[in-house]
């Protein structure tokens, strides 16, 4: 993988790599824009414990990606970070405040549990997730437009009452 000189940002993952699992090195705080775009061999990415930011389109079209082990420090997941990915499960950091526009659009998530610190879920955040069945929102988050549009199999949505 290609890192910035200071070693804090993963700029590019070699999409021709045969590895199915990748451990992001400790000290890396940011996954760069389009870093894993079209990386179809990768199935699991383990974020470093120092990870705070996943930039836009980071895992765009990583169609076989099923799981990203998160960092508790993760505070920012940018727009379209997991667009068209194969992501089937994702545990949100308790420090995440905003779920940006289109973040998980057209992914393969089946169940979502939004933690209490999230205050905003932007437009199209979970749009087009046809495998999505249940959503639990444990916060007073404001919802943008079309957040769950075209989630054809969504059976249950629960909100925590404050």
PDB file of C-alpha atoms in Angstrom:
ATOM      1  CA  UNK A   1       0.000   0.000   0.000  1.00  0.00           C
ATOM      2  CA  UNK A   2       1.015   3.596  -0.557  1.00  0.00           C
ATOM      3  CA  UNK A   3       1.215   5.900   2.475  1.00  0.00           C
ATOM      4  CA  UNK A   4       1.970   9.605   2.812  1.00  0.00           C
ATOM      5  CA  UNK A   5       5.502  10.499   3.926  1.00  0.00           C
ATOM      6  CA  UNK A   6       4.387  10.972   7.533  1.00  0.00           C
ATOM      7  CA  UNK A   7       2.656   7.574   7.422  1.00  0.00           C
ATOM      8  CA  UNK A   8      -0.677   8.980   8.596  1.00  0.00           C
ATOM      9  CA  UNK A   9      -2.743   8.484   5.420  1.00  0.00           C
ATOM     10  CA  UNK A  10      -3.242   5.361   3.371  1.00  0.00           C
ATOM     11  CA  UNK A  11      -3.372   6.850  -0.116  1.00  0.00           C
ATOM     12  CA  UNK A  12      -3.751   3.742  -2.267  1.00  0.00           C
ATOM     13  CA  UNK A  13      -4.244   0.027  -1.837  1.00  0.00           C
ATOM     14  CA  UNK A  14      -2.912  -2.005  -4.784  1.00  0.00           C
ATOM     15  CA  UNK A  15      -6.146  -3.262  -6.372  1.00  0.00           C
ATOM     16  CA  UNK A  16      -4.298  -6.112  -8.111  1.00  0.00           C
ATOM     17  CA  UNK A  17      -3.291  -7.550  -4.729  1.00  0.00           C
ATOM     18  CA  UNK A  18      -4.402 -11.126  -4.083  1.00  0.00           C
ATOM     19  CA  UNK A  19      -4.844 -10.573  -0.325  1.00  0.00           C
ATOM     20  CA  UNK A  20      -8.400 -10.990   0.953  1.00  0.00           C
ATOM     21  CA  UNK A  21      -7.708  -9.374   4.335  1.00  0.00           C
ATOM     22  CA  UNK A  22      -5.762  -6.206   5.031  1.00  0.00           C
ATOM     23  CA  UNK A  23      -4.592  -4.731   8.343  1.00  0.00           C
ATOM     24  CA  UNK A  24      -4.132  -0.961   8.265  1.00  0.00           C
ATOM     25  CA  UNK A  25      -0.874  -0.124  10.047  1.00  0.00           C
ATOM     26  CA  UNK A  26      -0.918   1.492  13.480  1.00  0.00           C
ATOM     27  CA  UNK A  27      -0.307   5.229  13.213  1.00  0.00           C
ATOM     28  CA  UNK A  28      -2.448   5.554  10.086  1.00  0.00           C
ATOM     29  CA  UNK A  29      -5.275   7.963  10.905  1.00  0.00           C
ATOM     30  CA  UNK A  30      -6.904   8.395   7.489  1.00  0.00           C
ATOM     31  CA  UNK A  31      -8.017   6.251   4.568  1.00  0.00           C
ATOM     32  CA  UNK A  32      -7.575   8.450   1.506  1.00  0.00           C
ATOM     33  CA  UNK A  33     -10.088   9.296  -1.213  1.00  0.00           C
ATOM     34  CA  UNK A  34     -10.676   6.247  -3.455  1.00  0.00           C
ATOM     35  CA  UNK A  35      -7.886   4.315  -1.667  1.00  0.00           C
ATOM     36  CA  UNK A  36      -9.665   0.941  -2.074  1.00  0.00           C
ATOM     37  CA  UNK A  37     -11.817   1.861  -5.105  1.00  0.00           C
ATOM     38  CA  UNK A  38     -12.436  -1.198  -7.297  1.00  0.00           C
ATOM     39  CA  UNK A  39     -10.335  -3.443  -4.996  1.00  0.00           C
ATOM     40  CA  UNK A  40     -12.410  -6.529  -5.768  1.00  0.00           C
ATOM     41  CA  UNK A  41     -10.167  -9.112  -4.049  1.00  0.00           C
ATOM     42  CA  UNK A  42     -10.371  -7.545  -0.590  1.00  0.00           C
ATOM     43  CA  UNK A  43     -12.962  -9.041   1.785  1.00  0.00           C
ATOM     44  CA  UNK A  44     -11.968  -7.718   5.222  1.00  0.00           C
ATOM     45  CA  UNK A  45     -10.196  -4.519   6.253  1.00  0.00           C
ATOM     46  CA  UNK A  46      -9.044  -4.090   9.851  1.00  0.00           C
ATOM     47  CA  UNK A  47      -8.655  -0.401  10.650  1.00  0.00           C
ATOM     48  CA  UNK A  48      -5.844   0.707  12.942  1.00  0.00           C
ATOM     49  CA  UNK A  49      -6.757   1.731  16.467  1.00  0.00           C
ATOM     50  CA  UNK A  50      -5.568   5.239  15.514  1.00  0.00           C
ATOM     51  CA  UNK A  51      -7.999   5.598  12.569  1.00  0.00           C
ATOM     52  CA  UNK A  52     -10.174   8.736  12.735  1.00  0.00           C
ATOM     53  CA  UNK A  53     -11.236   9.371   9.111  1.00  0.00           C
ATOM     54  CA  UNK A  54     -12.440   7.432   6.079  1.00  0.00           C
ATOM     55  CA  UNK A  55     -12.496   9.805   3.107  1.00  0.00           C
ATOM     56  CA  UNK A  56     -14.988   9.977   0.234  1.00  0.00           C
ATOM     57  CA  UNK A  57     -15.279   7.003  -2.122  1.00  0.00           C
ATOM     58  CA  UNK A  58     -12.629   5.151  -0.068  1.00  0.00           C
ATOM     59  CA  UNK A  59     -14.185   1.718  -0.680  1.00  0.00           C
ATOM     60  CA  UNK A  60     -16.269   2.581  -3.754  1.00  0.00           C
ATOM     61  CA  UNK A  61     -17.062  -0.558  -5.786  1.00  0.00           C
ATOM     62  CA  UNK A  62     -15.022  -2.875  -3.537  1.00  0.00           C
ATOM     63  CA  UNK A  63     -17.681  -5.442  -4.382  1.00  0.00           C
ATOM     64  CA  UNK A  64     -16.338  -8.368  -2.329  1.00  0.00           C
ATOM     65  CA  UNK A  65     -15.652  -6.312   0.798  1.00  0.00           C
ATOM     66  CA  UNK A  66     -17.897  -7.737   3.515  1.00  0.00           C
ATOM     67  CA  UNK A  67     -16.477  -6.362   6.761  1.00  0.00           C
ATOM     68  CA  UNK A  68     -14.519  -3.390   8.072  1.00  0.00           C
ATOM     69  CA  UNK A  69     -13.369  -3.659  11.682  1.00  0.00           C
ATOM     70  CA  UNK A  70     -13.664  -0.168  13.007  1.00  0.00           C
ATOM     71  CA  UNK A  71     -11.599   1.996  15.311  1.00  0.00           C
ATOM     72  CA  UNK A  72     -13.226   3.499  18.395  1.00  0.00           C
ATOM     73  CA  UNK A  73     -11.599   6.815  17.413  1.00  0.00           C
ATOM     74  CA  UNK A  74     -13.386   6.888  14.049  1.00  0.00           C
ATOM     75  CA  UNK A  75     -15.229  10.220  13.931  1.00  0.00           C
ATOM     76  CA  UNK A  76     -15.579  10.865  10.189  1.00  0.00           C
ATOM     77  CA  UNK A  77     -16.890   8.691   7.369  1.00  0.00           C
ATOM     78  CA  UNK A  78     -17.121  10.905   4.305  1.00  0.00           C
ATOM     79  CA  UNK A  79     -19.605  10.975   1.422  1.00  0.00           C
ATOM     80  CA  UNK A  80     -20.009   7.778  -0.590  1.00  0.00           C
ATOM     81  CA  UNK A  81     -17.234   6.021   1.369  1.00  0.00           C
ATOM     82  CA  UNK A  82     -18.818   2.585   0.867  1.00  0.00           C
ATOM     83  CA  UNK A  83     -20.810   3.274  -2.318  1.00  0.00           C
ATOM     84  CA  UNK A  84     -21.559   0.085  -4.279  1.00  0.00           C
ATOM     85  CA  UNK A  85     -19.411  -2.000  -1.926  1.00  0.00           C
ATOM     86  CA  UNK A  86     -20.200  -5.536  -0.821  1.00  0.00           C
ATOM     87  CA  UNK A  87     -20.166  -4.463   2.845  1.00  0.00           C
ATOM     88  CA  UNK A  88     -22.517  -6.762   4.797  1.00  0.00           C
ATOM     89  CA  UNK A  89     -21.747  -5.656   8.351  1.00  0.00           C
ATOM     90  CA  UNK A  90     -20.454  -2.506   9.959  1.00  0.00           C
ATOM     91  CA  UNK A  91     -20.268  -1.563  13.626  1.00  0.00           C
ATOM     92  CA  UNK A  92     -20.432   2.191  14.065  1.00  0.00           C
ATOM     93  CA  UNK A  93     -17.962   3.905  16.377  1.00  0.00           C
ATOM     94  CA  UNK A  94     -19.595   5.529  19.392  1.00  0.00           C
ATOM     95  CA  UNK A  95     -17.681   8.694  18.457  1.00  0.00           C
ATOM     96  CA  UNK A  96     -19.296   9.084  15.040  1.00  0.00           C
ATOM     97  CA  UNK A  97     -21.483  12.202  14.865  1.00  0.00           C
ATOM     98  CA  UNK A  98     -22.578  12.433  11.210  1.00  0.00           C
ATOM     99  CA  UNK A  99     -23.326   9.845   8.550  1.00  0.00           C
ATOM    100  CA  UNK A 100     -22.628  11.690   5.321  1.00  0.00           C
ATOM    101  CA  UNK A 101     -24.487  11.715   2.013  1.00  0.00           C
ATOM    102  CA  UNK A 102     -24.580   8.336   0.258  1.00  0.00           C
ATOM    103  CA  UNK A 103     -22.076   6.793   2.666  1.00  0.00           C
ATOM    104  CA  UNK A 104     -23.450   3.246   2.405  1.00  0.00           C
ATOM    105  CA  UNK A 105     -25.548   3.635  -0.749  1.00  0.00           C
ATOM    106  CA  UNK A 106     -26.094   0.351  -2.622  1.00  0.00           C
ATOM    107  CA  UNK A 107     -24.011  -1.657  -0.136  1.00  0.00           C
ATOM    108  CA  UNK A 108     -25.139  -5.056   1.191  1.00  0.00           C
ATOM    109  CA  UNK A 109     -25.824  -4.213   4.856  1.00  0.00           C
ATOM    110  CA  UNK A 110     -28.628  -6.278   6.408  1.00  0.00           C
ATOM    111  CA  UNK A 111     -28.828  -4.681   9.881  1.00  0.00           C
ATOM    112  CA  UNK A 112     -27.914  -1.182  11.044  1.00  0.00           C
ATOM    113  CA  UNK A 113     -27.658   0.178  14.574  1.00  0.00           C
ATOM    114  CA  UNK A 114     -27.004   3.934  14.744  1.00  0.00           C
ATOM    115  CA  UNK A 115     -25.269   4.955  18.013  1.00  0.00           C
ATOM    116  CA  UNK A 116     -26.538   7.703  20.308  1.00  0.00           C
ATOM    117  CA  UNK A 117     -23.939  10.368  19.393  1.00  0.00           C
ATOM    118  CA  UNK A 118     -25.015  10.524  15.742  1.00  0.00           C
ATOM    119  CA  UNK A 119     -26.884  13.806  15.270  1.00  0.00           C
ATOM    120  CA  UNK A 120     -27.261  13.828  11.499  1.00  0.00           C
ATOM    121  CA  UNK A 121     -27.889  11.232   8.795  1.00  0.00           C
ATOM    122  CA  UNK A 122     -27.522  12.941   5.416  1.00  0.00           C
ATOM    123  CA  UNK A 123     -29.442  12.332   2.179  1.00  0.00           C
ATOM    124  CA  UNK A 124     -29.148   8.929   0.510  1.00  0.00           C
ATOM    125  CA  UNK A 125     -26.950   7.578   3.334  1.00  0.00           C
ATOM    126  CA  UNK A 126     -28.446   4.070   3.098  1.00  0.00           C
ATOM    127  CA  UNK A 127     -30.275   4.409  -0.211  1.00  0.00           C
ATOM    128  CA  UNK A 128     -30.684   1.333  -2.383  1.00  0.00           C
ATOM    129  CA  UNK A 129     -29.576  -1.271   0.153  1.00  0.00           C
ATOM    130  CA  UNK A 130     -31.875  -4.039  -1.017  1.00  0.00           C
ATOM    131  CA  UNK A 131     -30.597  -6.477   1.666  1.00  0.00           C
ATOM    132  CA  UNK A 132     -31.396  -4.098   4.542  1.00  0.00           C
ATOM    133  CA  UNK A 133     -33.968  -5.626   6.930  1.00  0.00           C
ATOM    134  CA  UNK A 134     -33.664  -3.820  10.273  1.00  0.00           C
ATOM    135  CA  UNK A 135     -32.613  -0.376  11.440  1.00  0.00           C
ATOM    136  CA  UNK A 136     -32.215   0.761  15.042  1.00  0.00           C
ATOM    137  CA  UNK A 137     -31.634   4.475  15.641  1.00  0.00           C
ATOM    138  CA  UNK A 138     -30.510   5.186  19.203  1.00  0.00           C
ATOM    139  CA  UNK A 139     -30.216   8.942  18.750  1.00  0.00           C
ATOM    140  CA  UNK A 140     -32.140  12.135  18.022  1.00  0.00           C
ATOM    141  CA  UNK A 141     -30.569  12.285  14.580  1.00  0.00           C
ATOM    142  CA  UNK A 142     -32.076  14.468  11.898  1.00  0.00           C
ATOM    143  CA  UNK A 143     -32.677  12.551   8.692  1.00  0.00           C
ATOM    144  CA  UNK A 144     -31.968  13.920   5.231  1.00  0.00           C
ATOM    145  CA  UNK A 145     -34.006  13.081   2.153  1.00  0.00           C
ATOM    146  CA  UNK A 146     -34.181   9.561   0.760  1.00  0.00           C
ATOM    147  CA  UNK A 147     -32.055   8.125   3.571  1.00  0.00           C
ATOM    148  CA  UNK A 148     -33.696   4.697   3.186  1.00  0.00           C
ATOM    149  CA  UNK A 149     -35.091   5.046  -0.354  1.00  0.00           C
ATOM    150  CA  UNK A 150     -35.284   1.820  -2.366  1.00  0.00           C
ATOM    151  CA  UNK A 151     -34.530  -0.380   0.638  1.00  0.00           C
ATOM    152  CA  UNK A 152     -37.058  -2.902  -0.616  1.00  0.00           C
ATOM    153  CA  UNK A 153     -36.686  -5.468   2.176  1.00  0.00           C
ATOM    154  CA  UNK A 154     -36.675  -3.092   5.148  1.00  0.00           C
ATOM    155  CA  UNK A 155     -39.009  -4.803   7.639  1.00  0.00           C
ATOM    156  CA  UNK A 156     -38.372  -3.021  10.924  1.00  0.00           C
ATOM    157  CA  UNK A 157     -37.222   0.401  12.025  1.00  0.00           C
ATOM    158  CA  UNK A 158     -36.879   1.193  15.727  1.00  0.00           C
ATOM    159  CA  UNK A 159     -36.240   4.585  17.334  1.00  0.00           C
ATOM    160  CA  UNK A 160     -35.132   5.051  20.913  1.00  0.00           C
ATOM    161  CA  UNK A 161     -37.522   7.414  22.707  1.00  0.00           C
ATOM    162  CA  UNK A 162     -35.822  10.121  24.750  1.00  0.00           C
TER     163      UNK A 162
END
